PDB file of C-alpha atoms and ligand atoms in Angstrom:
ATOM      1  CA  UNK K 136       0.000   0.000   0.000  1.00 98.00           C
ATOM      2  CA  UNK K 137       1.379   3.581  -0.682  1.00 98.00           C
ATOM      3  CA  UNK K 138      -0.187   6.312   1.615  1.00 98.00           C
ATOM      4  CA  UNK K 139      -2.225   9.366   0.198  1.00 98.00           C
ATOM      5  CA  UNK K 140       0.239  11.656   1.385  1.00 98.00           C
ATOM      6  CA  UNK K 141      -0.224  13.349  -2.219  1.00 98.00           C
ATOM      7  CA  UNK K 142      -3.043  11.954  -3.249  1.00 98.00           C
ATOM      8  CA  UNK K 143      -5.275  14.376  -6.041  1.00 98.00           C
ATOM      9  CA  UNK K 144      -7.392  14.263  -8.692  1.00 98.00           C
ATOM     10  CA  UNK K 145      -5.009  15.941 -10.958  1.00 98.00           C
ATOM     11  CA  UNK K 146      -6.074  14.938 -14.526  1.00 98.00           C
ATOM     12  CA  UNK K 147      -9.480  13.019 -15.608  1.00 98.00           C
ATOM     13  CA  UNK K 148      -8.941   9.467 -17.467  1.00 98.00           C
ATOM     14  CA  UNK K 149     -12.146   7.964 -16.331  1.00 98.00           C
ATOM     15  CA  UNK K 150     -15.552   9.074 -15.838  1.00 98.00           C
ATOM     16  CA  UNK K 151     -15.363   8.981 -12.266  1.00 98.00           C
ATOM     17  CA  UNK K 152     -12.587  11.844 -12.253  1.00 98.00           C
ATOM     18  CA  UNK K 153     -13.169  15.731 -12.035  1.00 98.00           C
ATOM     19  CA  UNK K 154     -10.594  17.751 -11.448  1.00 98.00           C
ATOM     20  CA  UNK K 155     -13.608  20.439  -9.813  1.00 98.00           C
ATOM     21  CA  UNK K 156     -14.574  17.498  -7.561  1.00 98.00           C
ATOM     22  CA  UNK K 157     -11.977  17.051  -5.408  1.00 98.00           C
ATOM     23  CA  UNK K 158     -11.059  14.977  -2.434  1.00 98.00           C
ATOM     24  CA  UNK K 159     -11.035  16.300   1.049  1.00 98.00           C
ATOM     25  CA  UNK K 160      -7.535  15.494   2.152  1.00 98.00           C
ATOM     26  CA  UNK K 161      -8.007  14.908   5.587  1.00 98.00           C
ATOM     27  CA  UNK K 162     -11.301  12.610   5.172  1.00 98.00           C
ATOM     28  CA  UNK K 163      -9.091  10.566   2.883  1.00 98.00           C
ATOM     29  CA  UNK K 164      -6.054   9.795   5.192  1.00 98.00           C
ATOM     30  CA  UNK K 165      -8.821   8.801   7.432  1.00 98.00           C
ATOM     31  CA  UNK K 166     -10.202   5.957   5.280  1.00 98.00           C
ATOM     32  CA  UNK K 167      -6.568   4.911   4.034  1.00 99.00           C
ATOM     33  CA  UNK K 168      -5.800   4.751   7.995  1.00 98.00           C
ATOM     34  CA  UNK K 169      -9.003   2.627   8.338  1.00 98.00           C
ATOM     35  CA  UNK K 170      -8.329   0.673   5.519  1.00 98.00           C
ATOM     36  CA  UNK K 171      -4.406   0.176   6.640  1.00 98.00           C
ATOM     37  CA  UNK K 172      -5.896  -0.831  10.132  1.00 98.00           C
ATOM     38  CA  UNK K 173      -8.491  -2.842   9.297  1.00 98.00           C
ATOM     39  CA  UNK K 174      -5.783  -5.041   7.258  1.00 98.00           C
ATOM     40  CA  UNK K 175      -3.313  -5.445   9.752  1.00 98.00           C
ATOM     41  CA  UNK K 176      -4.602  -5.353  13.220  1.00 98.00           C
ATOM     42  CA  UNK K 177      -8.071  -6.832  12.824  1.00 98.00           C
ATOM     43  CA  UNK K 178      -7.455  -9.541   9.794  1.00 98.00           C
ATOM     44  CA  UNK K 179      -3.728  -9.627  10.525  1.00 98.00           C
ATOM     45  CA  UNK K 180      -2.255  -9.222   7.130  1.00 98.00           C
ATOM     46  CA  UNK K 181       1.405  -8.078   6.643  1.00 98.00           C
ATOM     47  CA  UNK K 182       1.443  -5.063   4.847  1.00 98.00           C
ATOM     48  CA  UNK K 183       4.445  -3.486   2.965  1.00 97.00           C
ATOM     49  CA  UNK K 184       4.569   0.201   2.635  1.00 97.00           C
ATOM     50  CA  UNK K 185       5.399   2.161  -0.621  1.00 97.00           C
ATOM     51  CA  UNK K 186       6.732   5.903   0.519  1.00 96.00           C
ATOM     52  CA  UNK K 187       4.490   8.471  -1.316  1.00 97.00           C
ATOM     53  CA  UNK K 188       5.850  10.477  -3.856  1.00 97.00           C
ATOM     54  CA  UNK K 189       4.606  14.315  -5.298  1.00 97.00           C
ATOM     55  CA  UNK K 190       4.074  14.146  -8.612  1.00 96.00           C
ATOM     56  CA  UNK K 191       2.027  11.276  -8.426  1.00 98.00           C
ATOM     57  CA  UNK K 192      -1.346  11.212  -7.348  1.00 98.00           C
ATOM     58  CA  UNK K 193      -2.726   7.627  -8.415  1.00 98.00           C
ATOM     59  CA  UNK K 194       0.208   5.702  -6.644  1.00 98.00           C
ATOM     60  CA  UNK K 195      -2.209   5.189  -3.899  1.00 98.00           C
ATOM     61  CA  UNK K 196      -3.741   2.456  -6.180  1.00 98.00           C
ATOM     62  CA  UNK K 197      -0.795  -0.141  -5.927  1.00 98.00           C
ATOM     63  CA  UNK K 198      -2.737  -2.519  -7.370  1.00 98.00           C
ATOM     64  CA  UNK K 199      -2.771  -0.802 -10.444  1.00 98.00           C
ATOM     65  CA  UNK K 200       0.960  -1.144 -10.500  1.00 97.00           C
ATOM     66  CA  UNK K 201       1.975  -4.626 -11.859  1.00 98.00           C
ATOM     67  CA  UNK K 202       1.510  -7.818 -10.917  1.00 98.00           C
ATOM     68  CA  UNK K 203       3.560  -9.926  -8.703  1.00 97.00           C
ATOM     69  CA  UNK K 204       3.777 -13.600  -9.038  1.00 95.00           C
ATOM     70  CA  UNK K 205       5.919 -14.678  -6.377  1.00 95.00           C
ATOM     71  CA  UNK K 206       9.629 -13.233  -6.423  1.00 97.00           C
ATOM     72  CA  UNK K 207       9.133 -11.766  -9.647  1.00 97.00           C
ATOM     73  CA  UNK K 208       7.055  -8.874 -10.671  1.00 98.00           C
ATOM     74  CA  UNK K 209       5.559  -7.890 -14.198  1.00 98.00           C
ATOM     75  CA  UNK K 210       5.346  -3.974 -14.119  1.00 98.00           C
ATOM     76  CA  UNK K 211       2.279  -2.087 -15.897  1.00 98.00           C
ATOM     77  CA  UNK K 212       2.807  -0.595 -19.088  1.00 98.00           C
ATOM     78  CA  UNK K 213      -0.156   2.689 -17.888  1.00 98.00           C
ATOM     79  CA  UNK K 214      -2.194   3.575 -20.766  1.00 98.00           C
ATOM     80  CA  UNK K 215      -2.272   6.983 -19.770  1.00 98.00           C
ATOM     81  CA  UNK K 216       1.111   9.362 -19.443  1.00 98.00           C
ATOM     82  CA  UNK K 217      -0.159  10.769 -16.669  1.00 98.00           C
ATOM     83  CA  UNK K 218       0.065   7.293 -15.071  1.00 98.00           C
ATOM     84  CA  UNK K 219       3.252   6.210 -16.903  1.00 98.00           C
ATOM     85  CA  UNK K 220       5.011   8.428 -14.673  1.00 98.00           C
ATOM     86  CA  UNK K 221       4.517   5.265 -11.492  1.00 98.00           C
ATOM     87  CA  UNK K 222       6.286   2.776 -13.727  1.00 98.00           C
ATOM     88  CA  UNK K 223      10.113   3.883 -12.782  1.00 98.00           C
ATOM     89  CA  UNK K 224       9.002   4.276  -9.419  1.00 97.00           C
ATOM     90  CA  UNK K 225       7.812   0.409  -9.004  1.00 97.00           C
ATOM     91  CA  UNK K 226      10.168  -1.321 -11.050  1.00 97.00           C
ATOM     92  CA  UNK K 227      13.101   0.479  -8.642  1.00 97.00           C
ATOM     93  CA  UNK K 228      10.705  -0.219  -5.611  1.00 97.00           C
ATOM     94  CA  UNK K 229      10.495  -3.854  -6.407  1.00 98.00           C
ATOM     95  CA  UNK K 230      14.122  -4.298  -7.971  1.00 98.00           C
ATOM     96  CA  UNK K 231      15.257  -2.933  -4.293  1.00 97.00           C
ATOM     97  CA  UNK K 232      13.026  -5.385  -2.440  1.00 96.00           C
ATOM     98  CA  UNK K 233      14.965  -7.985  -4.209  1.00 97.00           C
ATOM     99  CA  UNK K 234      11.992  -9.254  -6.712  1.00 98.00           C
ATOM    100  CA  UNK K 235      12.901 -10.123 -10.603  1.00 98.00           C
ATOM    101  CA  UNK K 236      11.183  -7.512 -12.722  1.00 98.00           C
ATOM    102  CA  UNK K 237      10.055  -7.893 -16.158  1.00 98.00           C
ATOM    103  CA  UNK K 238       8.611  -5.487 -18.605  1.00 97.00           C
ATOM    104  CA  UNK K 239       6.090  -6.515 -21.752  1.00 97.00           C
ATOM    105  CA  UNK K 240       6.718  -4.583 -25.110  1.00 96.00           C
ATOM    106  CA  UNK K 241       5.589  -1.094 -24.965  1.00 96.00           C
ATOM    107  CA  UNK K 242       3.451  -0.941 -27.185  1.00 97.00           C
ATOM    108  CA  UNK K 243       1.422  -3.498 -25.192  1.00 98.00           C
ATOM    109  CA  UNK K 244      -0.376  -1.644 -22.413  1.00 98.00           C
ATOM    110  CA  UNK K 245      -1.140  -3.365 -19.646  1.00 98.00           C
ATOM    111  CA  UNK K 246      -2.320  -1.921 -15.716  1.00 98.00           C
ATOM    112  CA  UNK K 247      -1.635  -4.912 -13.209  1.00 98.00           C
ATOM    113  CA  UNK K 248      -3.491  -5.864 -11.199  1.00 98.00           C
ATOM    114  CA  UNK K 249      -6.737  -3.531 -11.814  1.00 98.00           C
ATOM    115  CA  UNK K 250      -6.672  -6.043 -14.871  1.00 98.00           C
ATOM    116  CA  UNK K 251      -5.379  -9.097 -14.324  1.00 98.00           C
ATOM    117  CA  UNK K 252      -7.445 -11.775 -11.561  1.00 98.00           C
ATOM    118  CA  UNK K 253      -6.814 -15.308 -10.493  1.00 98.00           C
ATOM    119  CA  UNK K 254      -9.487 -17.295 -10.315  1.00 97.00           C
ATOM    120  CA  UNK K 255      -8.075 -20.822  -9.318  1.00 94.00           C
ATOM    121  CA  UNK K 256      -4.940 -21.664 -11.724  1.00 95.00           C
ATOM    122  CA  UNK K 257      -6.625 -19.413 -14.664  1.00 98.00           C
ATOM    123  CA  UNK K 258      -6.221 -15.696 -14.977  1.00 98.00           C
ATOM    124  CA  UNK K 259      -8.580 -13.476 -15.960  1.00 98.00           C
ATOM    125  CA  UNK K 260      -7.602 -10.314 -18.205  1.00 98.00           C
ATOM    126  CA  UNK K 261      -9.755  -7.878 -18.433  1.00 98.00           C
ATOM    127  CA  UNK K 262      -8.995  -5.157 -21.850  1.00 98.00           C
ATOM    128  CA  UNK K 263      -9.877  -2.689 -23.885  1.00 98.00           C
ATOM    129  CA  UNK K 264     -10.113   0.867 -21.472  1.00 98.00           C
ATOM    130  CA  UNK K 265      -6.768   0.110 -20.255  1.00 98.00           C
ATOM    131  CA  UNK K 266      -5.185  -2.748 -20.988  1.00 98.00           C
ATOM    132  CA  UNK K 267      -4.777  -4.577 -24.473  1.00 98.00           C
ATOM    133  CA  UNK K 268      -5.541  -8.027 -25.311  1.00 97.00           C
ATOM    134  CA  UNK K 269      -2.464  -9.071 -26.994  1.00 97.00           C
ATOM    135  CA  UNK K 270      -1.166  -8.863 -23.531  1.00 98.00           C
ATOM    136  CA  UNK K 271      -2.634 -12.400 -22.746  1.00 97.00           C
ATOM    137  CA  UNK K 272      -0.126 -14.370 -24.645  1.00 97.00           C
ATOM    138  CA  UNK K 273       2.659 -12.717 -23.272  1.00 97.00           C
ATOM    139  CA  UNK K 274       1.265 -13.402 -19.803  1.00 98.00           C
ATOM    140  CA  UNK K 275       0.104 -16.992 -20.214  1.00 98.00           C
ATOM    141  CA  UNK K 276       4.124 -17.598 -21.426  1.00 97.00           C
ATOM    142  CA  UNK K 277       5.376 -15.878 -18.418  1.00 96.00           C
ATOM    143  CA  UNK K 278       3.196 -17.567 -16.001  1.00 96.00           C
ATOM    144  CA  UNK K 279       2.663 -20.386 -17.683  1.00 96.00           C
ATOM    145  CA  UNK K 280      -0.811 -20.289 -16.683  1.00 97.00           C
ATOM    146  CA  UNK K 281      -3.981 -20.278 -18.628  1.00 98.00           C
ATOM    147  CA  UNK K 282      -5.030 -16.624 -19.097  1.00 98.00           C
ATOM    148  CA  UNK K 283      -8.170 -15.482 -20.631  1.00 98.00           C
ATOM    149  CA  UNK K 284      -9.014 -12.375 -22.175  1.00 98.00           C
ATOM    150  CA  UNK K 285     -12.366 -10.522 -21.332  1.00 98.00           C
ATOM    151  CA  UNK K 286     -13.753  -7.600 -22.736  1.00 98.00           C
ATOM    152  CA  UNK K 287     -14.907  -4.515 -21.058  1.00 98.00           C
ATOM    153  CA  UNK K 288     -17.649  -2.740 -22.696  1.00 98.00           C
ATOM    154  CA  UNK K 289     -18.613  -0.070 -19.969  1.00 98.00           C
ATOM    155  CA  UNK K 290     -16.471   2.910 -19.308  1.00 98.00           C
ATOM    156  CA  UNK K 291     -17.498   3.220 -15.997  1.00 98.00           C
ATOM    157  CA  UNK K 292     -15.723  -0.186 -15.546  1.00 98.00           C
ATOM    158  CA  UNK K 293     -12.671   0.546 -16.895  1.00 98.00           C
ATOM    159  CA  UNK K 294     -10.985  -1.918 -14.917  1.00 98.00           C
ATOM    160  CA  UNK K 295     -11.412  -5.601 -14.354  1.00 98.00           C
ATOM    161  CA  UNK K 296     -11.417  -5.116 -10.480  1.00 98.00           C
ATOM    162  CA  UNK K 297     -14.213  -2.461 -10.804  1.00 98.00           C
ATOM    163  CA  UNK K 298     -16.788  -5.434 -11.817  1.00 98.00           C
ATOM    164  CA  UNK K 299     -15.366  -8.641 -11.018  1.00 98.00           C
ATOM    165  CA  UNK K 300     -13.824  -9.966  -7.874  1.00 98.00           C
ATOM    166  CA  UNK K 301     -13.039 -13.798  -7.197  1.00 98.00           C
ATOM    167  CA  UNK K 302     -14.022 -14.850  -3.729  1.00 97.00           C
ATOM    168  CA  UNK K 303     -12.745 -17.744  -3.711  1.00 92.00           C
ATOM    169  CA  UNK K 304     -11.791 -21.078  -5.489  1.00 90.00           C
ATOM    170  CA  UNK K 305     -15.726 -21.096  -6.919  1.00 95.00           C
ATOM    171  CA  UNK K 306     -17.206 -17.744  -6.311  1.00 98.00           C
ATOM    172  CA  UNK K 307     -16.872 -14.761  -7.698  1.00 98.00           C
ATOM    173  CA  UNK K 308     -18.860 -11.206  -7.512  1.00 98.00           C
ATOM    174  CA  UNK K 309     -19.933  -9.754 -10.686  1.00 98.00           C
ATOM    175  CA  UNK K 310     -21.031  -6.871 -12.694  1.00 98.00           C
ATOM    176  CA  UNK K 311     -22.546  -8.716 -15.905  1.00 98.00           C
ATOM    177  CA  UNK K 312     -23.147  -5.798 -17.856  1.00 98.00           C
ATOM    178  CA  UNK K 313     -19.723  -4.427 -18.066  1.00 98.00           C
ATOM    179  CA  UNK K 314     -19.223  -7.438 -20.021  1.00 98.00           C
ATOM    180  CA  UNK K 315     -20.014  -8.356 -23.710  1.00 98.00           C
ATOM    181  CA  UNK K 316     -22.103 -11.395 -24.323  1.00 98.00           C
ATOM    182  CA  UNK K 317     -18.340 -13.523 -25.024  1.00 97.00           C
ATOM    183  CA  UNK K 318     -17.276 -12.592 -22.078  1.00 98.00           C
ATOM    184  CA  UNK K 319     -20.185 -13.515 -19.715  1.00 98.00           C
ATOM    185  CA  UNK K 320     -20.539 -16.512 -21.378  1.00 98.00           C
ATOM    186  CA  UNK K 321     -16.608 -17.199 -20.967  1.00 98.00           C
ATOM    187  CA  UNK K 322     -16.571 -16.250 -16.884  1.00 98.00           C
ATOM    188  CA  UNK K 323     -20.138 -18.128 -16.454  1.00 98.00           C
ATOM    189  CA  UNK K 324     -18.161 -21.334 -17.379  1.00 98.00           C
ATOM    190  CA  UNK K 325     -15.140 -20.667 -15.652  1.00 98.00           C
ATOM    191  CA  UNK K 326     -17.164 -19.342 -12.192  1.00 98.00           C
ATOM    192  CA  UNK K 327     -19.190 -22.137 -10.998  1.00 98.00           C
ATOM    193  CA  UNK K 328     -20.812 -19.625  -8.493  1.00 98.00           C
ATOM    194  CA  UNK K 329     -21.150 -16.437 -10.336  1.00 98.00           C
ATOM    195  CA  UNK K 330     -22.931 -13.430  -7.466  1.00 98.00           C
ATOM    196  CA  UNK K 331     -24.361 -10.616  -9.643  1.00 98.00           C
ATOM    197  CA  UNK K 332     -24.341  -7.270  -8.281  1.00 98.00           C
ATOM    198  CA  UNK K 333     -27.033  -4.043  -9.428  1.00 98.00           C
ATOM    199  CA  UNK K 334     -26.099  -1.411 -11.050  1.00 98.00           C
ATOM    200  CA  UNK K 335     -26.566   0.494  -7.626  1.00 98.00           C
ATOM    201  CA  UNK K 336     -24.098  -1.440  -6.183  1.00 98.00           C
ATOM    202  CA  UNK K 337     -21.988  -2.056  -9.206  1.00 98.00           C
ATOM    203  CA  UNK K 338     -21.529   1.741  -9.249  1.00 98.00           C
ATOM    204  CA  UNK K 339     -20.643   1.945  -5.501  1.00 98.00           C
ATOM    205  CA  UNK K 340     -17.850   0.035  -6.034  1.00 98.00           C
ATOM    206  CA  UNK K 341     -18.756  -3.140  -4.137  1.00 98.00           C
ATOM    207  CA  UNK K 342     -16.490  -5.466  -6.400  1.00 98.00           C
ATOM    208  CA  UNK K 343     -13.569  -3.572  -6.167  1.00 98.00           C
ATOM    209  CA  UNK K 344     -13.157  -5.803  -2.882  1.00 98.00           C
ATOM    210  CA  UNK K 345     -10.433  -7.610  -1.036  1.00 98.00           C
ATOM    211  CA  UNK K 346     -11.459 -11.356  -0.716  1.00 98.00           C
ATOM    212  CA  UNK K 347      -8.987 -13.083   2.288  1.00 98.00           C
ATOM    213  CA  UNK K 348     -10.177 -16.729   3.056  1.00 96.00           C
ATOM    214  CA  UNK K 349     -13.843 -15.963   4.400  1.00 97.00           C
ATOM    215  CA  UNK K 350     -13.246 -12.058   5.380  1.00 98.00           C
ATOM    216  CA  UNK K 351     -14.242  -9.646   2.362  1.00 98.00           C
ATOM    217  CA  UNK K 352     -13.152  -5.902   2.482  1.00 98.00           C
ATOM    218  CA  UNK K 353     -15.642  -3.676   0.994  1.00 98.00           C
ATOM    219  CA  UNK K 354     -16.108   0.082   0.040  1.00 98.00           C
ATOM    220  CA  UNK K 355     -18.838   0.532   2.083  1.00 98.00           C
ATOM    221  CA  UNK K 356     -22.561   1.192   1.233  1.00 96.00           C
ATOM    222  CA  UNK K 357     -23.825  -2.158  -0.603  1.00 98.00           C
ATOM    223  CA  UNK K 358     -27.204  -3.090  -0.500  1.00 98.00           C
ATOM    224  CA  UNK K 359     -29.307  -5.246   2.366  1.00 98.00           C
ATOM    225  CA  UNK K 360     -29.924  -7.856  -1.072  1.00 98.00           C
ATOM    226  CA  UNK K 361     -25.807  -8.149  -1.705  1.00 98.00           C
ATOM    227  CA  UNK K 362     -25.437  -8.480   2.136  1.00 98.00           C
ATOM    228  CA  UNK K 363     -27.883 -10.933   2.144  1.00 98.00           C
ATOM    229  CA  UNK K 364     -26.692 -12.718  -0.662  1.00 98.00           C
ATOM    230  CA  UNK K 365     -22.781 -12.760   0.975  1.00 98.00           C
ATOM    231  CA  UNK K 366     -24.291 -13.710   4.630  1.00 97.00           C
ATOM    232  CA  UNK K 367     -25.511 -16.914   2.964  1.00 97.00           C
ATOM    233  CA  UNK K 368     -22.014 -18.122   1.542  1.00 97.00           C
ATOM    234  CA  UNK K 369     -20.764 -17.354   5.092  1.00 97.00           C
ATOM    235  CA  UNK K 370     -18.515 -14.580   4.342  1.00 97.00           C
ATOM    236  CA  UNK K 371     -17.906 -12.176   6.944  1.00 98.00           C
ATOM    237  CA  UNK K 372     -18.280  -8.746   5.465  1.00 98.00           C
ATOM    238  CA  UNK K 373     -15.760  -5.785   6.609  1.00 98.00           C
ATOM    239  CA  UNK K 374     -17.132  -2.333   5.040  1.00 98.00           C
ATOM    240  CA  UNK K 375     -14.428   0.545   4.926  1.00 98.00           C
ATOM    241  CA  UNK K 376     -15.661   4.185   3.958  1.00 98.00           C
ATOM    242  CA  UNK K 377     -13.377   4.982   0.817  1.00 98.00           C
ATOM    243  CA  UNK K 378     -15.798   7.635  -0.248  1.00 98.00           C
ATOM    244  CA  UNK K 379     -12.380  10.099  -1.263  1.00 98.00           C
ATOM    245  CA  UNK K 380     -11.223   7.469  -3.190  1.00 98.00           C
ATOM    246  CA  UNK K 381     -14.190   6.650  -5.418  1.00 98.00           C
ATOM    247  CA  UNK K 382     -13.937  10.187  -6.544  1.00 98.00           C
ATOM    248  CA  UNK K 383     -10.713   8.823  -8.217  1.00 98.00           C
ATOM    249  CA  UNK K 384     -11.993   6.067  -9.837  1.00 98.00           C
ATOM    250  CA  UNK K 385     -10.682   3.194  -7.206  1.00 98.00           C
ATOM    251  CA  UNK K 386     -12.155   1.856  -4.089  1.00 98.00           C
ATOM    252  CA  UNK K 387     -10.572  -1.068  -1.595  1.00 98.00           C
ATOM    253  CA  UNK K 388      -9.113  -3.540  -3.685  1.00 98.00           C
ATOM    254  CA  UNK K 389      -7.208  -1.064  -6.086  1.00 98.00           C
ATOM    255  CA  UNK K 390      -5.453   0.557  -3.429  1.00 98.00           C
ATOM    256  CA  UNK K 391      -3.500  -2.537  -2.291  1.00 98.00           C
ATOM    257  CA  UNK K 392      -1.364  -5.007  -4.489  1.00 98.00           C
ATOM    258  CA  UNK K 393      -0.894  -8.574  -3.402  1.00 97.00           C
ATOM    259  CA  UNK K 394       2.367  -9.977  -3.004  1.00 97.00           C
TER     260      UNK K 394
HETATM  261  N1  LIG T 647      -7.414   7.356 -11.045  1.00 53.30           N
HETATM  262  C1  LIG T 647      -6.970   6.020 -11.225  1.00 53.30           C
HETATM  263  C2  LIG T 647      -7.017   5.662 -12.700  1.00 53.30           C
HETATM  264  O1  LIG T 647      -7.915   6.054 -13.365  1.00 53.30           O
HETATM  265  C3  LIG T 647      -7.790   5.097 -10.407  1.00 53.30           C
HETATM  266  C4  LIG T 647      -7.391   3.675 -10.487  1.00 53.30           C
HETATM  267  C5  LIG T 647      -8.218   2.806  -9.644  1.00 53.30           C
HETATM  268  N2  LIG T 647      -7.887   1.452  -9.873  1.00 53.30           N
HETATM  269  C6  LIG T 647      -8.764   0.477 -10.136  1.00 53.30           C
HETATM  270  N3  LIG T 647      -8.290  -0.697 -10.345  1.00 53.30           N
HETATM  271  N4  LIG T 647     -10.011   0.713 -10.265  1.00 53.30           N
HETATM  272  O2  LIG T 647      -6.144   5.006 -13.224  1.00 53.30           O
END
């Protein structure tokens, strides 16, 4: 995680962002605090701290980042230059910390995490707003995993963690309709238990979520009916108020990266 120490909406390159909306700076170290504490005190996760930087307002979404796959770590190619500004600061982060980092060709974008989702042995690879498709060969070879490609069809959900979160080996949360019909059909076979969320909820940012064993992190403000639906697969629900956040784009599960 990487505190908000300079956190801003700076620049808009999703429809979340305006640059006459801005966070209250305060209220948002608040919820990163929360956030931060809920992690390591209460669900007792080890959590490694990026130092904040000026000049960089989105580094607070780690997740966004790369993605790490045990000692070695396969930085983002940002789509936006506003973004591609993180990229020398993680790859000297994580050569430093001693992990093997690798780069895809740049003309390939790719964004990490945000994009990129195990479920079980396969991951998922969510494209088009941000990252590019091609990018799924490249991964499979490095990973030598099966990866599949989904499309994203809703700009609001520019990001594969803004509509789809794995739970678990068989669950998964979902926004269907950031999804084309492929797609759907592709993650309905793959997830055997496949929780749709409303638009309502979709647009609160309930999937961006942080799934550890049985304990989900959540922005907060989901509906009784997703509550419900969560209480029933006996996953214990921990809401966070990331309301400074959303006005960024990103919610709970973008602003950590798993190592
Ligand atoms: N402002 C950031 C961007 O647009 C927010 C990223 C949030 N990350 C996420 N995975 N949703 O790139």
């Amino acid at each position: 995680m990487c505190p908000p120490t300079y956190y801003t909406v700076a620049y808009e390159i999703n429809p979340w962002m305006h640059v006459t909306q801005q966070p209250n700076h305060a209220r948002a170290v608040r919820q990163w605090r929360a956030l931060h504490h809920l992690l390591t005190r209460t669900l007792r996760v080890t959590v490694w701290l990026l130092r904040a930087r000026p000049g960089v307002p989105d580094l607070v979404f780690t997740a966004n980042a790369g993605l790490a796959w045990g000692r070695t770590f396969i930085r983002s190619n940002f789509r936006h230059p506003q973004r591609q500004r993180e990229e020398p600061v993680m790859e000297r982060h994580f050569r430093q910390a001693g992990y093997r980092v690798l780069t895809l060709p740049r003309r390939h974008n790719f964004e990490g995490e945000g994009d990129a989702l195990w479920m079980g042995g396969t991951l998922v690879l969510g494209f088009r707003f941000r990252s590019d498709a091609a990018v799924h060969e490249q991964l499979a070879r490095l990973l030598a995993a099966e990866v599949l490609p989904v499309e994203l069809v809703d700009r609001r959900f520019y990001h594969l963690d803004t509509c789809f979160a794995p739970l678990g080996p068989k669950t998964a949360l979902w926004y269907p309709r950031a999804f084309d019909r492929y797609g759907r059909r592709v993650l309905e076979n793959l997830v055997p238990d496949l929780v749709a969320v409303s638009e309502a909820d979709a647009t609160r940012f309930v999937c961006n979520a942080i799934a550890l064993g049985q304990d989900l992190v959540l922005p907060a403000g989901g509906s009784a009916r997703l509550k419900r639906q969560l209480g029933r697969r006996r996953i214990a629900l921990h809401e966070v108020d990331l309301s400074e956040f959303l006005k960024a784009g990103g919610a709970a599960k973008c602003l950590v990266l798993r190592l």
